[in-house]
DNA sequence: ATGGTCGTTGGACGA
């Protein structure tokens, strides 16, 4: 089973990229973030033609998450809001597939350290951690994936000194990430590639992609049970190099789920 | 240099 995460920065603006990438990679499941569309306007038809069905939790203009599942895969137990948090922002979508609980998140960006949005980000992460503590008791195979808007360590940052204590890299954000790891979740790309930066996001400005001035903020965290099934995890930079790309690259993990 | 470039909008705002 191959599962991907991709912040597409508008699912409608990225339809051609998504179609081409699905045809080339044929993943089983794709967790999307920043779909930026209300559910009534989600483009189900092109994904159906591509052989995928979409579970969605969207809103107008901002945020929005979706899970694309290869036709024939049974999806159950959909949850479209982060339980326990009264939040109009669409940032959470959980499904179960092939015995794996998949939790797709678009963690708040946080804007600036010390801002209201930053406080919201830390609060949102605290609620996510609390929810997952209960989920993990019920699901030995759990995958938490999405755009975390946190670069966990300096290796995940092109210029750690320039980013020191800035949003995406600040100590409280990294501490919130370590709280997720403390639940028993492992950062799969980092576990398989201890020395590779693995950037997944590059700012649109200043030719950041061409200069490889990126951050690794799009992550897959897995339980030990699922980590034992993991065979590979890679960042696919191909779509980021195309015309009119998302500012994020997809990250793909392969699992041998066995029985 | 406190900038830049996108997407959604139809002027800013968010990232």
PDB file of C-alpha atoms (C1' of nucleotides) in Angstrom:
ATOM      1  CA  UNK A   1       0.000   0.000   0.000  1.00  0.00           C
ATOM      2  CA  UNK A   2       1.336   3.423  -0.949  1.00  0.00           C
ATOM      3  CA  UNK A   3       0.104   6.514   0.878  1.00  0.00           C
ATOM      4  CA  UNK A   4       0.988  10.103  -0.026  1.00  0.00           C
ATOM      5  CA  UNK A   5       0.558  13.545   1.482  1.00  0.00           C
ATOM      6  CA  UNK A   6       0.444  16.697  -0.629  1.00  0.00           C
ATOM      7  CA  UNK A   7      -0.443  20.285   0.166  1.00  0.00           C
ATOM      8  CA  UNK A   8      -1.746  21.285  -3.268  1.00  0.00           C
ATOM      9  CA  UNK A   9      -2.518  24.967  -2.539  1.00  0.00           C
ATOM     10  CA  UNK A  10      -5.976  24.817  -4.200  1.00  0.00           C
ATOM     11  CA  UNK A  11      -7.253  21.521  -5.586  1.00  0.00           C
ATOM     12  CA  UNK A  12      -8.918  23.309  -8.492  1.00  0.00           C
ATOM     13  CA  UNK A  13      -5.815  25.254  -9.506  1.00  0.00           C
ATOM     14  CA  UNK A  14      -3.798  22.019  -9.303  1.00  0.00           C
ATOM     15  CA  UNK A  15      -6.150  19.648 -11.162  1.00  0.00           C
ATOM     16  CA  UNK A  16      -3.793  19.025 -14.075  1.00  0.00           C
ATOM     17  CA  UNK A  17      -0.838  18.417 -11.761  1.00  0.00           C
ATOM     18  CA  UNK A  18      -2.917  16.037  -9.657  1.00  0.00           C
ATOM     19  CA  UNK A  19      -4.232  14.110 -12.653  1.00  0.00           C
ATOM     20  CA  UNK A  20      -0.758  13.677 -14.133  1.00  0.00           C
ATOM     21  CA  UNK A  21       0.760  12.717 -10.799  1.00  0.00           C
ATOM     22  CA  UNK A  22      -1.956  10.154  -9.982  1.00  0.00           C
ATOM     23  CA  UNK A  23      -1.521   8.568 -13.412  1.00  0.00           C
ATOM     24  CA  UNK A  24       2.249   8.399 -12.987  1.00  0.00           C
ATOM     25  CA  UNK A  25       2.404   7.237  -9.372  1.00  0.00           C
ATOM     26  CA  UNK A  26      -0.895   5.403  -8.863  1.00  0.00           C
ATOM     27  CA  UNK A  27      -0.819   5.691  -5.067  1.00  0.00           C
ATOM     28  CA  UNK A  28      -3.530   3.935  -3.064  1.00  0.00           C
ATOM     29  CA  UNK A  29      -4.311   6.927  -0.856  1.00  0.00           C
ATOM     30  CA  UNK A  30      -3.479  10.638  -1.137  1.00  0.00           C
ATOM     31  CA  UNK A  31      -4.002  13.052   1.737  1.00  0.00           C
ATOM     32  CA  UNK A  32      -4.513  16.580   0.394  1.00  0.00           C
ATOM     33  CA  UNK A  33      -4.298  19.874   2.253  1.00  0.00           C
ATOM     34  CA  UNK A  34      -5.320  23.426   1.331  1.00  0.00           C
ATOM     35  CA  UNK A  35      -8.018  22.302  -1.087  1.00  0.00           C
ATOM     36  CA  UNK A  36      -9.587  25.781  -0.726  1.00  0.00           C
ATOM     37  CA  UNK A  37     -13.054  24.765  -1.877  1.00  0.00           C
ATOM     38  CA  UNK A  38     -16.447  24.187  -0.271  1.00  0.00           C
ATOM     39  CA  UNK A  39     -17.710  20.599  -0.396  1.00  0.00           C
ATOM     40  CA  UNK A  40     -20.468  21.452  -2.899  1.00  0.00           C
ATOM     41  CA  UNK A  41     -17.869  22.630  -5.436  1.00  0.00           C
ATOM     42  CA  UNK A  42     -15.269  19.867  -4.955  1.00  0.00           C
ATOM     43  CA  UNK A  43     -14.210  18.498  -8.371  1.00  0.00           C
ATOM     44  CA  UNK A  44     -15.253  14.877  -7.849  1.00  0.00           C
ATOM     45  CA  UNK A  45     -15.622  14.093 -11.545  1.00  0.00           C
ATOM     46  CA  UNK A  46     -11.997  14.414 -12.712  1.00  0.00           C
ATOM     47  CA  UNK A  47     -10.834  12.268  -9.812  1.00  0.00           C
ATOM     48  CA  UNK A  48     -13.471   9.671 -10.611  1.00  0.00           C
ATOM     49  CA  UNK A  49     -12.225   9.547 -14.192  1.00  0.00           C
ATOM     50  CA  UNK A  50      -8.710   9.085 -12.821  1.00  0.00           C
ATOM     51  CA  UNK A  51      -9.879   6.110 -10.748  1.00  0.00           C
ATOM     52  CA  UNK A  52     -10.149   7.788  -7.344  1.00  0.00           C
ATOM     53  CA  UNK A  53     -12.902   8.614  -4.890  1.00  0.00           C
ATOM     54  CA  UNK A  54     -12.636  11.635  -2.579  1.00  0.00           C
ATOM     55  CA  UNK A  55     -13.500  12.054   1.077  1.00  0.00           C
ATOM     56  CA  UNK A  56     -13.625  15.768   1.795  1.00  0.00           C
ATOM     57  CA  UNK A  57     -13.821  18.412   4.485  1.00  0.00           C
ATOM     58  CA  UNK A  58     -13.687  21.794   2.810  1.00  0.00           C
ATOM     59  CA  UNK A  59     -14.400  25.488   3.284  1.00  0.00           C
ATOM     60  CA  UNK A  60     -14.439  28.619   1.162  1.00  0.00           C
ATOM     61  CA  UNK A  61     -11.094  30.131   0.082  1.00  0.00           C
ATOM     62  CA  UNK A  62      -8.917  28.788   2.894  1.00  0.00           C
ATOM     63  CA  UNK A  63      -7.762  25.493   4.405  1.00  0.00           C
ATOM     64  CA  UNK A  64      -9.712  22.349   3.463  1.00  0.00           C
ATOM     65  CA  UNK A  65      -8.525  18.729   3.446  1.00  0.00           C
ATOM     66  CA  UNK A  66      -9.377  15.666   1.386  1.00  0.00           C
ATOM     67  CA  UNK A  67      -8.416  12.012   1.044  1.00  0.00           C
ATOM     68  CA  UNK A  68      -8.292  10.456  -2.426  1.00  0.00           C
ATOM     69  CA  UNK A  69      -8.692   6.682  -2.369  1.00  0.00           C
ATOM     70  CA  UNK A  70      -8.036   4.368  -5.291  1.00  0.00           C
ATOM     71  CA  UNK A  71     -11.319   2.939  -6.580  1.00  0.00           C
ATOM     72  CA  UNK A  72     -12.126  -0.330  -4.865  1.00  0.00           C
ATOM     73  CA  UNK A  73     -10.445   0.512  -1.574  1.00  0.00           C
ATOM     74  CA  UNK A  74     -12.954   0.421   1.242  1.00  0.00           C
ATOM     75  CA  UNK A  75     -12.927   3.574   3.370  1.00  0.00           C
ATOM     76  CA  UNK A  76     -14.723   3.605   6.731  1.00  0.00           C
ATOM     77  CA  UNK A  77     -15.116   5.601   9.945  1.00  0.00           C
ATOM     78  CA  UNK A  78     -14.712   9.048   8.409  1.00  0.00           C
ATOM     79  CA  UNK A  79     -14.307  11.916  10.887  1.00  0.00           C
ATOM     80  CA  UNK A  80     -14.296  15.426   9.423  1.00  0.00           C
ATOM     81  CA  UNK A  81     -13.474  17.608  12.444  1.00  0.00           C
ATOM     82  CA  UNK A  82     -10.870  17.493  15.172  1.00  0.00           C
ATOM     83  CA  UNK A  83     -12.947  16.059  18.036  1.00  0.00           C
ATOM     84  CA  UNK A  84     -13.152  18.259  21.109  1.00  0.00           C
ATOM     85  CA  UNK A  85     -12.388  21.533  19.343  1.00  0.00           C
ATOM     86  CA  UNK A  86     -15.099  23.918  18.192  1.00  0.00           C
ATOM     87  CA  UNK A  87     -13.374  25.230  15.072  1.00  0.00           C
ATOM     88  CA  UNK A  88     -14.874  26.454  11.789  1.00  0.00           C
ATOM     89  CA  UNK A  89     -11.534  25.900  10.001  1.00  0.00           C
ATOM     90  CA  UNK A  90     -11.366  22.661   7.999  1.00  0.00           C
ATOM     91  CA  UNK A  91      -8.029  21.087   8.937  1.00  0.00           C
ATOM     92  CA  UNK A  92      -8.775  17.480   9.955  1.00  0.00           C
ATOM     93  CA  UNK A  93     -10.009  14.368   8.165  1.00  0.00           C
ATOM     94  CA  UNK A  94      -9.586  10.833   9.502  1.00  0.00           C
ATOM     95  CA  UNK A  95     -10.435   7.578   7.707  1.00  0.00           C
ATOM     96  CA  UNK A  96      -9.744   3.878   8.148  1.00  0.00           C
ATOM     97  CA  UNK A  97      -8.362   1.879   5.215  1.00  0.00           C
ATOM     98  CA  UNK A  98      -7.022  -1.692   5.203  1.00  0.00           C
ATOM     99  CA  UNK A  99      -6.945  -1.690   8.991  1.00  0.00           C
ATOM    100  CA  UNK A 100      -4.901   1.533   9.167  1.00  0.00           C
ATOM    101  CA  UNK A 101      -6.280   4.624  10.858  1.00  0.00           C
ATOM    102  CA  UNK A 102      -5.172   7.522   8.629  1.00  0.00           C
ATOM    103  CA  UNK A 103      -5.357  11.018  10.134  1.00  0.00           C
ATOM    104  CA  UNK A 104      -4.880  13.827   7.606  1.00  0.00           C
ATOM    105  CA  UNK A 105      -4.102  17.249   9.095  1.00  0.00           C
ATOM    106  CA  UNK A 106      -3.445  20.778   7.904  1.00  0.00           C
ATOM    107  CA  UNK A 107      -1.805  22.245  10.985  1.00  0.00           C
ATOM    108  CA  UNK A 108      -2.276  26.039  11.304  1.00  0.00           C
ATOM    109  CA  UNK A 109       0.631  28.042   9.889  1.00  0.00           C
ATOM    110  CA  UNK A 110       0.912  30.309  12.916  1.00  0.00           C
ATOM    111  CA  UNK A 111       1.809  33.469  10.962  1.00  0.00           C
ATOM    112  CA  UNK A 112       4.326  34.916  13.449  1.00  0.00           C
ATOM    113  CA  UNK A 113       5.678  33.817  16.805  1.00  0.00           C
ATOM    114  CA  UNK A 114       3.595  35.530  19.483  1.00  0.00           C
ATOM    115  CA  UNK A 115       0.621  36.323  17.236  1.00  0.00           C
ATOM    116  CA  UNK A 116      -2.980  35.241  17.828  1.00  0.00           C
ATOM    117  CA  UNK A 117      -2.606  32.759  14.972  1.00  0.00           C
ATOM    118  CA  UNK A 118       0.468  31.319  16.677  1.00  0.00           C
ATOM    119  CA  UNK A 119      -1.490  30.803  19.915  1.00  0.00           C
ATOM    120  CA  UNK A 120      -4.248  29.139  17.871  1.00  0.00           C
ATOM    121  CA  UNK A 121      -1.653  26.848  16.280  1.00  0.00           C
ATOM    122  CA  UNK A 122      -0.307  25.681  19.651  1.00  0.00           C
ATOM    123  CA  UNK A 123      -3.828  25.214  21.001  1.00  0.00           C
ATOM    124  CA  UNK A 124      -4.827  23.238  17.911  1.00  0.00           C
ATOM    125  CA  UNK A 125      -1.772  21.002  18.292  1.00  0.00           C
ATOM    126  CA  UNK A 126      -2.565  20.415  21.977  1.00  0.00           C
ATOM    127  CA  UNK A 127      -6.078  19.295  21.021  1.00  0.00           C
ATOM    128  CA  UNK A 128      -4.673  17.053  18.283  1.00  0.00           C
ATOM    129  CA  UNK A 129      -2.313  15.409  20.780  1.00  0.00           C
ATOM    130  CA  UNK A 130      -5.151  14.829  23.234  1.00  0.00           C
ATOM    131  CA  UNK A 131      -7.340  13.295  20.548  1.00  0.00           C
ATOM    132  CA  UNK A 132      -4.563  11.014  19.281  1.00  0.00           C
ATOM    133  CA  UNK A 133      -3.813   9.713  22.755  1.00  0.00           C
ATOM    134  CA  UNK A 134      -7.284   8.139  22.723  1.00  0.00           C
ATOM    135  CA  UNK A 135      -7.103   7.079  19.073  1.00  0.00           C
ATOM    136  CA  UNK A 136      -3.798   5.279  19.591  1.00  0.00           C
ATOM    137  CA  UNK A 137      -5.327   3.160  22.327  1.00  0.00           C
ATOM    138  CA  UNK A 138      -7.812   1.870  19.739  1.00  0.00           C
ATOM    139  CA  UNK A 139      -5.577   1.694  16.636  1.00  0.00           C
ATOM    140  CA  UNK A 140      -2.192  -0.053  16.768  1.00  0.00           C
ATOM    141  CA  UNK A 141      -1.713   0.879  13.115  1.00  0.00           C
ATOM    142  CA  UNK A 142      -2.109   4.645  12.877  1.00  0.00           C
ATOM    143  CA  UNK A 143      -0.673   7.123  10.372  1.00  0.00           C
ATOM    144  CA  UNK A 144      -0.718  10.841  11.156  1.00  0.00           C
ATOM    145  CA  UNK A 145       0.161  12.797   8.045  1.00  0.00           C
ATOM    146  CA  UNK A 146      -0.193  16.171   6.394  1.00  0.00           C
ATOM    147  CA  UNK A 147       1.261  19.662   6.403  1.00  0.00           C
ATOM    148  CA  UNK A 148       2.517  20.075   9.973  1.00  0.00           C
ATOM    149  CA  UNK A 149       3.851  23.599   9.424  1.00  0.00           C
ATOM    150  CA  UNK A 150       6.713  22.585  11.738  1.00  0.00           C
ATOM    151  CA  UNK A 151      10.279  21.768  10.734  1.00  0.00           C
ATOM    152  CA  UNK A 152      11.129  19.316  13.534  1.00  0.00           C
ATOM    153  CA  UNK A 153      14.908  19.916  13.652  1.00  0.00           C
ATOM    154  CA  UNK A 154      17.679  22.015  12.118  1.00  0.00           C
ATOM    155  CA  UNK A 155      18.422  19.293   9.555  1.00  0.00           C
ATOM    156  CA  UNK A 156      14.949  20.012   8.159  1.00  0.00           C
ATOM    157  CA  UNK A 157      15.819  23.651   7.421  1.00  0.00           C
ATOM    158  CA  UNK A 158      18.007  25.056   4.608  1.00  0.00           C
ATOM    159  CA  UNK A 159      19.351  27.866   6.797  1.00  0.00           C
ATOM    160  CA  UNK A 160      18.778  27.000  10.464  1.00  0.00           C
ATOM    161  CA  UNK A 161      20.372  30.212  11.765  1.00  0.00           C
ATOM    162  CA  UNK A 162      18.140  32.441   9.640  1.00  0.00           C
ATOM    163  CA  UNK A 163      15.072  30.462  10.768  1.00  0.00           C
ATOM    164  CA  UNK A 164      16.044  30.230  14.441  1.00  0.00           C
ATOM    165  CA  UNK A 165      13.008  30.923  16.675  1.00  0.00           C
ATOM    166  CA  UNK A 166      10.909  31.909  13.642  1.00  0.00           C
ATOM    167  CA  UNK A 167       7.487  30.443  13.008  1.00  0.00           C
ATOM    168  CA  UNK A 168       7.704  26.808  11.741  1.00  0.00           C
ATOM    169  CA  UNK A 169      10.969  26.396  13.695  1.00  0.00           C
ATOM    170  CA  UNK A 170      10.365  27.893  17.143  1.00  0.00           C
ATOM    171  CA  UNK A 171      11.009  25.911  20.315  1.00  0.00           C
ATOM    172  CA  UNK A 172       7.333  25.761  21.418  1.00  0.00           C
ATOM    173  CA  UNK A 173       6.299  24.404  18.014  1.00  0.00           C
ATOM    174  CA  UNK A 174       9.063  21.805  18.082  1.00  0.00           C
ATOM    175  CA  UNK A 175       8.053  20.900  21.643  1.00  0.00           C
ATOM    176  CA  UNK A 176       4.474  20.359  20.430  1.00  0.00           C
ATOM    177  CA  UNK A 177       5.855  18.077  17.723  1.00  0.00           C
ATOM    178  CA  UNK A 178       7.852  16.117  20.324  1.00  0.00           C
ATOM    179  CA  UNK A 179       4.627  15.665  22.303  1.00  0.00           C
ATOM    180  CA  UNK A 180       3.212  13.854  19.261  1.00  0.00           C
ATOM    181  CA  UNK A 181       6.326  11.693  19.081  1.00  0.00           C
ATOM    182  CA  UNK A 182       6.007  11.007  22.816  1.00  0.00           C
ATOM    183  CA  UNK A 183       2.648   9.346  22.084  1.00  0.00           C
ATOM    184  CA  UNK A 184       4.610   6.666  20.265  1.00  0.00           C
ATOM    185  CA  UNK A 185       4.571   8.110  16.751  1.00  0.00           C
ATOM    186  CA  UNK A 186       7.689   8.013  14.577  1.00  0.00           C
ATOM    187  CA  UNK A 187       8.698  10.484  11.878  1.00  0.00           C
ATOM    188  CA  UNK A 188       8.931   7.955   9.032  1.00  0.00           C
ATOM    189  CA  UNK A 189      11.065   9.901   6.530  1.00  0.00           C
ATOM    190  CA  UNK A 190      13.580  10.801   9.225  1.00  0.00           C
ATOM    191  CA  UNK A 191      13.670   7.223  10.543  1.00  0.00           C
ATOM    192  CA  UNK A 192      14.524   5.912   7.067  1.00  0.00           C
ATOM    193  CA  UNK A 193      16.775   8.829   6.047  1.00  0.00           C
ATOM    194  CA  UNK A 194      18.638  10.079   9.124  1.00  0.00           C
ATOM    195  CA  UNK A 195      20.978  12.411   7.198  1.00  0.00           C
ATOM    196  CA  UNK A 196      18.927  13.627   4.230  1.00  0.00           C
ATOM    197  CA  UNK A 197      17.222  17.050   4.583  1.00  0.00           C
ATOM    198  CA  UNK A 198      14.123  15.907   2.661  1.00  0.00           C
ATOM    199  CA  UNK A 199      12.683  19.356   2.051  1.00  0.00           C
ATOM    200  CA  UNK A 200       9.012  19.346   1.046  1.00  0.00           C
ATOM    201  CA  UNK A 201       8.190  23.073   0.852  1.00  0.00           C
ATOM    202  CA  UNK A 202       9.898  25.973  -0.884  1.00  0.00           C
ATOM    203  CA  UNK A 203       8.609  29.553  -0.809  1.00  0.00           C
ATOM    204  CA  UNK A 204       7.341  30.840  -4.158  1.00  0.00           C
ATOM    205  CA  UNK A 205       9.504  33.904  -3.757  1.00  0.00           C
ATOM    206  CA  UNK A 206      13.203  34.497  -4.433  1.00  0.00           C
ATOM    207  CA  UNK A 207      13.675  31.364  -6.593  1.00  0.00           C
ATOM    208  CA  UNK A 208      13.676  29.319  -3.397  1.00  0.00           C
ATOM    209  CA  UNK A 209      13.088  26.008  -5.205  1.00  0.00           C
ATOM    210  CA  UNK A 210      15.826  26.534  -7.781  1.00  0.00           C
ATOM    211  CA  UNK A 211      18.220  27.376  -4.945  1.00  0.00           C
ATOM    212  CA  UNK A 212      16.825  24.491  -2.821  1.00  0.00           C
ATOM    213  CA  UNK A 213      16.070  26.829   0.055  1.00  0.00           C
ATOM    214  CA  UNK A 214      13.387  24.580   1.534  1.00  0.00           C
ATOM    215  CA  UNK A 215      11.948  23.172   4.737  1.00  0.00           C
ATOM    216  CA  UNK A 216      10.712  19.685   5.603  1.00  0.00           C
ATOM    217  CA  UNK A 217       7.241  20.311   7.014  1.00  0.00           C
ATOM    218  CA  UNK A 218       5.121  17.686   5.206  1.00  0.00           C
ATOM    219  CA  UNK A 219       5.417  14.570   7.325  1.00  0.00           C
ATOM    220  CA  UNK A 220       4.159  11.046   7.942  1.00  0.00           C
ATOM    221  CA  UNK A 221       4.174   9.839  11.550  1.00  0.00           C
ATOM    222  CA  UNK A 222       3.541   6.165  12.217  1.00  0.00           C
ATOM    223  CA  UNK A 223       3.045   3.825  15.141  1.00  0.00           C
ATOM    224  CA  UNK A 224       5.718   1.171  15.800  1.00  0.00           C
ATOM    225  CA  UNK A 225       3.399  -1.488  14.395  1.00  0.00           C
ATOM    226  CA  UNK A 226       3.082   0.433  11.136  1.00  0.00           C
ATOM    227  CA  UNK A 227       6.761   1.431  11.078  1.00  0.00           C
ATOM    228  CA  UNK A 228       7.604  -2.268  11.019  1.00  0.00           C
ATOM    229  CA  UNK A 229       5.618  -2.497   7.755  1.00  0.00           C
ATOM    230  CA  UNK A 230       7.253   0.547   6.123  1.00  0.00           C
ATOM    231  CA  UNK A 231       9.421  -0.112   3.086  1.00  0.00           C
ATOM    232  CA  UNK A 232      10.193   3.373   1.745  1.00  0.00           C
ATOM    233  CA  UNK A 233       9.476   7.082   2.108  1.00  0.00           C
ATOM    234  CA  UNK A 234      10.469   9.725  -0.412  1.00  0.00           C
ATOM    235  CA  UNK A 235       9.785  13.291  -1.497  1.00  0.00           C
ATOM    236  CA  UNK A 236       8.775  13.660  -5.154  1.00  0.00           C
ATOM    237  CA  UNK A 237      10.147  16.992  -6.344  1.00  0.00           C
ATOM    238  CA  UNK A 238       8.913  16.524  -9.920  1.00  0.00           C
ATOM    239  CA  UNK A 239       5.612  18.430  -9.600  1.00  0.00           C
ATOM    240  CA  UNK A 240       7.330  21.304  -7.765  1.00  0.00           C
ATOM    241  CA  UNK A 241       9.503  21.889 -10.829  1.00  0.00           C
ATOM    242  CA  UNK A 242       6.573  22.182 -13.237  1.00  0.00           C
ATOM    243  CA  UNK A 243       4.811  25.343 -14.402  1.00  0.00           C
ATOM    244  CA  UNK A 244       2.365  26.841 -11.875  1.00  0.00           C
ATOM    245  CA  UNK A 245       3.208  24.369  -9.095  1.00  0.00           C
ATOM    246  CA  UNK A 246       2.022  24.072  -5.546  1.00  0.00           C
ATOM    247  CA  UNK A 247       4.689  25.394  -3.200  1.00  0.00           C
ATOM    248  CA  UNK A 248       4.763  21.902  -1.610  1.00  0.00           C
ATOM    249  CA  UNK A 249       5.983  18.581  -3.019  1.00  0.00           C
ATOM    250  CA  UNK A 250       4.188  15.282  -2.413  1.00  0.00           C
ATOM    251  CA  UNK A 251       5.710  12.805   0.041  1.00  0.00           C
ATOM    252  CA  UNK A 252       5.041   9.108  -0.560  1.00  0.00           C
ATOM    253  CA  UNK A 253       5.392   6.152   1.807  1.00  0.00           C
ATOM    254  CA  UNK A 254       5.198   2.453   0.920  1.00  0.00           C
ATOM    255  CA  UNK A 255       3.989  -0.210   3.333  1.00  0.00           C
ATOM    256  CA  UNK A 256       3.858  -3.980   3.199  1.00  0.00           C
ATOM    257  CA  UNK A 257       0.835  -4.503   5.423  1.00  0.00           C
ATOM    258  CA  UNK A 258       0.955  -8.269   5.113  1.00  0.00           C
ATOM    259  CA  UNK A 259      -1.918  -9.984   6.927  1.00  0.00           C
TER     260      UNK A 259
ATOM    261  C1'  DA B   1      15.803  45.859   1.149  1.00  0.00           C
ATOM    262  C1'  DT B   2      10.993  44.247   7.111  1.00  0.00           C
ATOM    263  C1'  DG B   3      10.730  43.188   0.276  1.00  0.00           C
ATOM    264  C1'  DG B   4       9.500  38.952  -2.698  1.00  0.00           C
ATOM    265  C1'  DT B   5       4.889  35.192  -5.137  1.00  0.00           C
ATOM    266  C1'  DC B   6       1.001  32.652  -5.275  1.00  0.00           C
ATOM    267  C1'  DG B   7      -4.550  31.513  -4.770  1.00  0.00           C
ATOM    268  C1'  DT B   8      -8.882  33.338  -3.859  1.00  0.00           C
ATOM    269  C1'  DT B   9     -10.988  37.102  -4.958  1.00  0.00           C
ATOM    270  C1'  DG B  10     -12.640  41.216  -7.031  1.00  0.00           C
ATOM    271  C1'  DG B  11      -9.360  44.572  -1.995  1.00  0.00           C
ATOM    272  C1'  DA B  12      -6.957  42.446   0.996  1.00  0.00           C
ATOM    273  C1'  DC B  13      -5.680  38.338   3.408  1.00  0.00           C
ATOM    274  C1'  DG B  14      -3.308  34.107   4.262  1.00  0.00           C
ATOM    275  C1'  DA B  15       0.730  31.391   3.508  1.00  0.00           C
TER     276       DA B  15
END
